[in-house]
Amino acid sequence: MNGPEPPRPGRPRPPPVPPGLPGGAPAPLGYPRGPWPTDEPPTRRFPRPDPDRCDGCAACARACPNGALRTAPSASGTVVSLDYGLCLFCHLCVDACPSGAMAAGPMGELAVRHRDDLRLVRGGPRPDPERLRHEVGERVGRLFAGSLSIRAVDAGSCNGCEVEIAALQWPRYDLERLGIYFVASPRHADALLVSGPVTRNMRAALERTYRAVPGPSFVIAVGACGISGGPFVGSAEIEGGVDRVLPVEVYIPGCPPSPLGLLYGLWLALGRAEPRLRQGELPAPVGSVPGTADRRTPARRPP
Amino acid sequence: MSPIPREGEEAVEGPRVPREEPAAPLDRATEREMLGSLRAGTVRWEPTEELWRLSVEPAQWVWSSRTATEGLGHRLSTLFADRTGDGPGGLRVHALFLGQGSSAGVHLSVGLDPLRPRLASLVDPIPYVAPFEREAAESFGVEFEGARDRRPLRRHGARDPEPRPAAGDPPAGSPAVPADRFAAVEGEGVHEIAVGPVHAGVIEPGHFRFQVVGERILRLEIRLGYTHKGTERLLSGRPADLGTIWAESISGDMSLAGAMAYAQAVERARGSVVAPADDRARGLLLELERTAFLLGDLAGIALDIGYAVGAARANGLREEAYRTLARLTGSRLGRSILAVGGLRRPLLPVPSDRVAATLVGLGQRTRSWSEELLDKSSVLDRLEGTGTLPRWVAELVPCVGPVARASGLRRDLRADRPYGPYRGIEVRVPRAREGDVKARFQVKVAEIEEACRLAGQFLEARDRAGTGGNPSAGPSVAVAAPSPTDGLGWVESPRGEFLVHVRLDPAGTVGRVHVRDPSFLNWPALEWAVRGNIVPDFPLINKSFNLSYSGYDR
């Protein structure tokens, strides 16, 4: 390059942007190798029912737009069950609760490997967990040597997830620094990143795309739609979640998940982070530990 | 090469054409007289919607539509069916005509027999009615006599043969749906390229069928419907106040615009008024969303011409716009903050001066970035004369939003039919004449600057009003007794005119909601604009339009 072209005469030039004026690109990110960033705007967190403060009025369940939250009376109080795979993070339940029992939990590192880990039951016994056998599972890091090529498939989303997935490729998140790439063809991909509730019109295309990915490969379901159908649950036009059609390895909840939540999910898929959410419960608060420590993948160890 | 025209300036190149002035609106008495000549059952003036509502007989359907388009000079904005009962007249077809500039709109409706709904097609006076009628035929079994295009809009031929009513049940014995095929061009050296529905980038699904000679595109046919989720039907029977949640997911990249249009429709149906402080907060968020959205368009254009550095810088600015939205609302896309009647909860406490400075910075940086980009001959080589949409085509389609404005049409609901926060303020409407990718680029740059200016203005007004930095989240004031009825909401979304029509049930739940995304009108314009261009320019042209797939399919 020969440097900037000289300004042409007679053209009005805009005034230079004064240094220090806000509104420029945000700072680059160390996460997920480093700790959760401190300069992240506070996004809405996920609701956490507190059985001790609950008076069983069920206002939260009535407020929930798509049935992610349910309540049932029990001998000892109220059983509150909440499915983070359906939750839209709209906080209507938090606003509706008169006794302040719906506290907002931390947000971000919510991706899990088992659908069951997104189902929270408080105040009562929970049903037996359904653990599906994962084909690739913990071996992902070894199989793909810490680098991953992803084919993103929109299976009928509203384009909200796409906004955040696309943001991963740009300044601040800069996905490629982690060795993760978006590729243009399923033939080049190791994994499918699927958003949307899988509409009936997209089902065939999604299945054909999956068959075009050479093995070993796996599928990541993104957003409330990709996990369960999200707000569109109950519509006859959708299949209702990617795992109705394809085996899913990692679930990334949110409506849409934030770019940081997506980064964590991809890091989890690579086997470089442990899932935090266990049956809807969070053992340690997010951000308290740089839990997504830069574990070396088994592939890098000498045999 | 010309600088980006600002409001009041014309681009310096090309022949001088007289500036388009909106036709002087007819006065209400003249309109009433013209509409009265239709001998309609009822003519009702809706002051809050600036709309004449007419109920006509099936025999008068074409004639009254002609009066609206040819007599009053309006264009058809949407057409949809609604089923309210099983008796005669239980299935209604509605058509909405909006005028040029600030003239009043016309809402026609006609009652049909739900068992055998037949209606004359409007295709002769209004050629672009076809997708609307196809949708009504597919979802409600309305048979449009004289319609030439009877292909289903979302049921893709043989792969999905069973009928899937969107909100009603098509009557038994309704005519079989013809299988849909793509039109083919024949001749020596013509070949076909099929793209999609799964595309190479992180974008929505749709199928593009090109007929090509060498690299030149002879014809493009777009098939959508892949993201059809049945949103309209899903909303029927739900509490009206919850509807914004789904309205945000019509086009997820314009969540706020969708929620705003829906909220307005319900507010107008109920006759409620929004507190001025809430209106200003809505305006601030809507303009921030516009800024973020359009910066994404600019970045996409830069990326598709291979100018990765420029794309990265624009995307950095876009990220800052989304982060500002997150600081104000707790959600990067502004989800679950707008509600029917105002805001769902107060905006988060953020220092106003910081938001104001960010807005100034975003506007200035966008302009200086775009000037730098358009100073490069290699950039101009790709943008100039690419994907030209002539004004007469834009008028015929008819286009809305930045696409229309880049082809010289002055269409902006914020200026033409001011709503909510835009009442009583001046909105500058940037335009260009050329209709090519560069024109759309320039219009979008100017719109970002205007959006930042307006957002700053709303912020300042909020501070002046002294609401402690936060608008009230209190309930809106009902001026009329809530009577279950119809309401229309309109928003100038980042893509253009976004309409939502809501009919409330007596119980206060949603009876039928109809959504007209701006892309529903604009998609055919893309088929026009790519003709004669080369295949490698298609992604660039597509990005300069940036139409919504999900908004079309719903």
Short mmCIF file of N, CA and C in Angstrom, two decimals, chain B residues 328-402:
data_model
loop_
_atom_site.label_atom_id
_atom_site.label_comp_id
_atom_site.label_asym_id
_atom_site.label_seq_id
_atom_site.Cartn_x
_atom_site.Cartn_y
_atom_site.Cartn_z
N LEU B 328 -28.41 0.97 28.29
CA LEU B 328 -29.68 1.65 28.58
C LEU B 328 -30.80 0.68 28.93
N THR B 329 -30.79 -0.52 28.32
CA THR B 329 -31.95 -1.40 28.45
C THR B 329 -31.63 -2.74 29.10
N GLY B 330 -30.36 -3.10 29.19
CA GLY B 330 -30.03 -4.43 29.70
C GLY B 330 -30.09 -5.51 28.64
N SER B 331 -30.32 -5.11 27.39
CA SER B 331 -30.35 -6.08 26.31
C SER B 331 -29.72 -5.44 25.08
N ARG B 332 -28.80 -6.14 24.45
CA ARG B 332 -28.08 -5.54 23.32
C ARG B 332 -28.99 -5.21 22.16
N LEU B 333 -30.03 -6.00 21.97
CA LEU B 333 -30.95 -5.73 20.87
C LEU B 333 -32.18 -4.94 21.34
N GLY B 334 -32.17 -4.53 22.61
CA GLY B 334 -33.32 -3.78 23.11
C GLY B 334 -34.56 -4.65 23.28
N ARG B 335 -34.35 -5.89 23.72
CA ARG B 335 -35.49 -6.78 23.91
C ARG B 335 -36.19 -6.48 25.23
N SER B 336 -37.49 -6.71 25.22
CA SER B 336 -38.32 -6.64 26.42
C SER B 336 -38.14 -5.33 27.18
N ILE B 337 -38.12 -4.23 26.46
CA ILE B 337 -38.09 -2.92 27.13
C ILE B 337 -39.31 -2.11 26.73
N LEU B 338 -39.73 -2.20 25.46
CA LEU B 338 -40.96 -1.52 25.05
C LEU B 338 -42.14 -2.37 25.47
N ALA B 339 -43.21 -1.69 25.87
CA ALA B 339 -44.43 -2.39 26.25
C ALA B 339 -45.61 -1.62 25.72
N VAL B 340 -46.75 -2.28 25.67
CA VAL B 340 -47.97 -1.57 25.29
C VAL B 340 -48.23 -0.51 26.35
N GLY B 341 -48.32 0.73 25.92
CA GLY B 341 -48.59 1.82 26.85
C GLY B 341 -47.36 2.58 27.31
N GLY B 342 -46.19 2.13 26.96
CA GLY B 342 -45.01 2.87 27.37
C GLY B 342 -43.78 2.00 27.40
N LEU B 343 -43.08 2.03 28.53
CA LEU B 343 -41.91 1.18 28.69
C LEU B 343 -42.24 0.10 29.71
N ARG B 344 -41.61 -1.05 29.55
CA ARG B 344 -41.84 -2.13 30.50
C ARG B 344 -41.20 -1.82 31.85
N ARG B 345 -40.08 -1.16 31.81
CA ARG B 345 -39.38 -0.78 33.03
C ARG B 345 -38.51 0.42 32.69
N PRO B 346 -38.11 1.19 33.70
CA PRO B 346 -37.32 2.38 33.40
C PRO B 346 -35.99 2.02 32.74
N LEU B 347 -35.47 2.99 31.98
CA LEU B 347 -34.14 2.78 31.43
C LEU B 347 -33.13 2.71 32.57
N LEU B 348 -32.05 2.01 32.33
CA LEU B 348 -31.02 1.88 33.36
C LEU B 348 -30.35 3.22 33.57
N PRO B 349 -29.90 3.47 34.78
CA PRO B 349 -29.26 4.77 35.03
C PRO B 349 -27.87 4.84 34.41
N VAL B 350 -27.79 5.55 33.33
CA VAL B 350 -26.50 5.77 32.65
C VAL B 350 -26.32 7.27 32.58
N PRO B 351 -25.12 7.78 32.83
CA PRO B 351 -24.92 9.23 32.73
C PRO B 351 -25.29 9.72 31.33
N SER B 352 -26.19 10.70 31.28
CA SER B 352 -26.67 11.19 29.99
C SER B 352 -25.54 11.76 29.15
N ASP B 353 -24.60 12.42 29.80
CA ASP B 353 -23.55 13.06 28.99
C ASP B 353 -22.69 12.02 28.29
N ARG B 354 -22.55 10.86 28.91
CA ARG B 354 -21.76 9.82 28.26
C ARG B 354 -22.49 9.28 27.03
N VAL B 355 -23.81 9.05 27.17
CA VAL B 355 -24.58 8.57 26.03
C VAL B 355 -24.57 9.62 24.93
N ALA B 356 -24.74 10.90 25.33
CA ALA B 356 -24.76 11.96 24.33
C ALA B 356 -23.44 12.03 23.57
N ALA B 357 -22.32 11.93 24.31
CA ALA B 357 -21.02 11.99 23.65
C ALA B 357 -20.82 10.79 22.74
N THR B 358 -21.31 9.62 23.16
CA THR B 358 -21.20 8.43 22.32
C THR B 358 -21.97 8.64 21.01
N LEU B 359 -23.15 9.25 21.11
CA LEU B 359 -23.95 9.48 19.91
C LEU B 359 -23.23 10.43 18.96
N VAL B 360 -22.66 11.49 19.52
CA VAL B 360 -21.91 12.43 18.69
C VAL B 360 -20.75 11.71 18.03
N GLY B 361 -20.04 10.91 18.84
CA GLY B 361 -18.87 10.18 18.32
C GLY B 361 -19.26 9.21 17.22
N LEU B 362 -20.36 8.50 17.40
CA LEU B 362 -20.78 7.53 16.38
C LEU B 362 -21.11 8.26 15.07
N GLY B 363 -21.82 9.37 15.16
CA GLY B 363 -22.19 10.11 13.95
C GLY B 363 -20.96 10.63 13.23
N GLN B 364 -20.06 11.26 13.99
CA GLN B 364 -18.87 11.85 13.36
C GLN B 364 -17.96 10.77 12.78
N ARG B 365 -17.79 9.70 13.51
CA ARG B 365 -16.90 8.65 13.03
C ARG B 365 -17.47 7.98 11.79
N THR B 366 -18.80 7.82 11.75
CA THR B 366 -19.39 7.20 10.57
C THR B 366 -19.14 8.06 9.34
N ARG B 367 -19.34 9.38 9.49
CA ARG B 367 -19.12 10.25 8.33
C ARG B 367 -17.65 10.23 7.90
N SER B 368 -16.75 10.35 8.86
CA SER B 368 -15.35 10.42 8.47
C SER B 368 -14.91 9.07 7.88
N TRP B 369 -15.45 7.98 8.41
CA TRP B 369 -15.15 6.65 7.84
C TRP B 369 -15.64 6.55 6.40
N SER B 370 -16.88 7.03 6.17
CA SER B 370 -17.45 6.87 4.84
C SER B 370 -16.73 7.76 3.84
N GLU B 371 -16.31 8.97 4.27
CA GLU B 371 -15.58 9.86 3.35
C GLU B 371 -14.27 9.21 2.93
N GLU B 372 -13.63 8.57 3.90
CA GLU B 372 -12.36 7.92 3.60
C GLU B 372 -12.57 6.78 2.61
N LEU B 373 -13.67 6.03 2.83
CA LEU B 373 -13.96 4.89 1.96
C LEU B 373 -14.24 5.36 0.55
N LEU B 374 -15.07 6.41 0.41
CA LEU B 374 -15.49 6.85 -0.91
C LEU B 374 -14.39 7.67 -1.60
N ASP B 375 -13.27 7.84 -0.93
CA ASP B 375 -12.14 8.53 -1.54
C ASP B 375 -11.27 7.58 -2.33
N LYS B 376 -11.59 6.31 -2.30
CA LYS B 376 -10.74 5.31 -2.95
C LYS B 376 -11.37 4.91 -4.28
N SER B 377 -10.58 4.99 -5.32
CA SER B 377 -11.15 4.69 -6.64
C SER B 377 -11.56 3.22 -6.74
N SER B 378 -10.82 2.33 -6.03
CA SER B 378 -11.18 0.91 -6.11
C SER B 378 -12.52 0.64 -5.45
N VAL B 379 -12.85 1.43 -4.44
CA VAL B 379 -14.16 1.28 -3.81
C VAL B 379 -15.25 1.78 -4.75
N LEU B 380 -15.02 2.97 -5.31
CA LEU B 380 -16.04 3.55 -6.18
C LEU B 380 -16.29 2.67 -7.39
N ASP B 381 -15.23 2.01 -7.85
CA ASP B 381 -15.37 1.13 -9.00
C ASP B 381 -16.41 0.05 -8.75
N ARG B 382 -16.47 -0.43 -7.51
CA ARG B 382 -17.44 -1.48 -7.20
C ARG B 382 -18.83 -0.92 -6.89
N LEU B 383 -18.88 0.28 -6.36
CA LEU B 383 -20.17 0.79 -5.88
C LEU B 383 -20.97 1.54 -6.94
N GLU B 384 -20.26 2.26 -7.81
CA GLU B 384 -20.97 3.14 -8.74
C GLU B 384 -21.59 2.33 -9.87
N GLY B 385 -22.85 2.58 -10.12
CA GLY B 385 -23.54 1.93 -11.23
C GLY B 385 -23.86 0.46 -10.99
N THR B 386 -23.62 -0.03 -9.79
CA THR B 386 -23.90 -1.43 -9.47
C THR B 386 -25.30 -1.53 -8.87
N GLY B 387 -26.06 -2.49 -9.37
CA GLY B 387 -27.38 -2.75 -8.79
C GLY B 387 -28.30 -1.56 -8.83
N THR B 388 -28.38 -0.92 -10.01
CA THR B 388 -29.17 0.31 -10.09
C THR B 388 -30.67 0.01 -10.07
N LEU B 389 -31.36 0.70 -9.21
CA LEU B 389 -32.82 0.59 -9.14
C LEU B 389 -33.38 1.94 -9.58
N PRO B 390 -33.90 2.01 -10.82
CA PRO B 390 -34.40 3.31 -11.28
C PRO B 390 -35.61 3.75 -10.47
N ARG B 391 -35.80 5.03 -10.46
CA ARG B 391 -36.88 5.60 -9.66
C ARG B 391 -38.24 5.05 -10.08
N TRP B 392 -38.43 4.89 -11.39
CA TRP B 392 -39.76 4.44 -11.81
C TRP B 392 -40.04 3.03 -11.34
N VAL B 393 -38.98 2.20 -11.24
CA VAL B 393 -39.20 0.85 -10.71
C VAL B 393 -39.50 0.92 -9.22
N ALA B 394 -38.73 1.76 -8.52
CA ALA B 394 -38.94 1.89 -7.08
C ALA B 394 -40.37 2.34 -6.80
N GLU B 395 -40.92 3.17 -7.69
CA GLU B 395 -42.28 3.64 -7.50
C GLU B 395 -43.29 2.54 -7.80
N LEU B 396 -42.94 1.71 -8.79
CA LEU B 396 -43.86 0.67 -9.24
C LEU B 396 -43.92 -0.48 -8.22
N VAL B 397 -42.81 -0.75 -7.55
CA VAL B 397 -42.72 -1.98 -6.72
C VAL B 397 -43.76 -2.05 -5.60
N PRO B 398 -44.08 -1.08 -4.80
CA PRO B 398 -43.42 0.18 -4.52
C PRO B 398 -42.47 0.01 -3.34
N CYS B 399 -41.29 0.59 -3.46
CA CYS B 399 -40.28 0.44 -2.42
C CYS B 399 -40.55 1.37 -1.24
N VAL B 400 -40.00 1.01 -0.11
CA VAL B 400 -40.07 1.86 1.08
C VAL B 400 -38.67 1.90 1.71
N GLY B 401 -38.50 2.83 2.61
CA GLY B 401 -37.28 2.88 3.40
C GLY B 401 -36.08 3.41 2.63
N PRO B 402 -34.87 3.11 3.11
CA PRO B 402 -33.66 3.63 2.47
C PRO B 402 -33.56 3.24 1.01
#
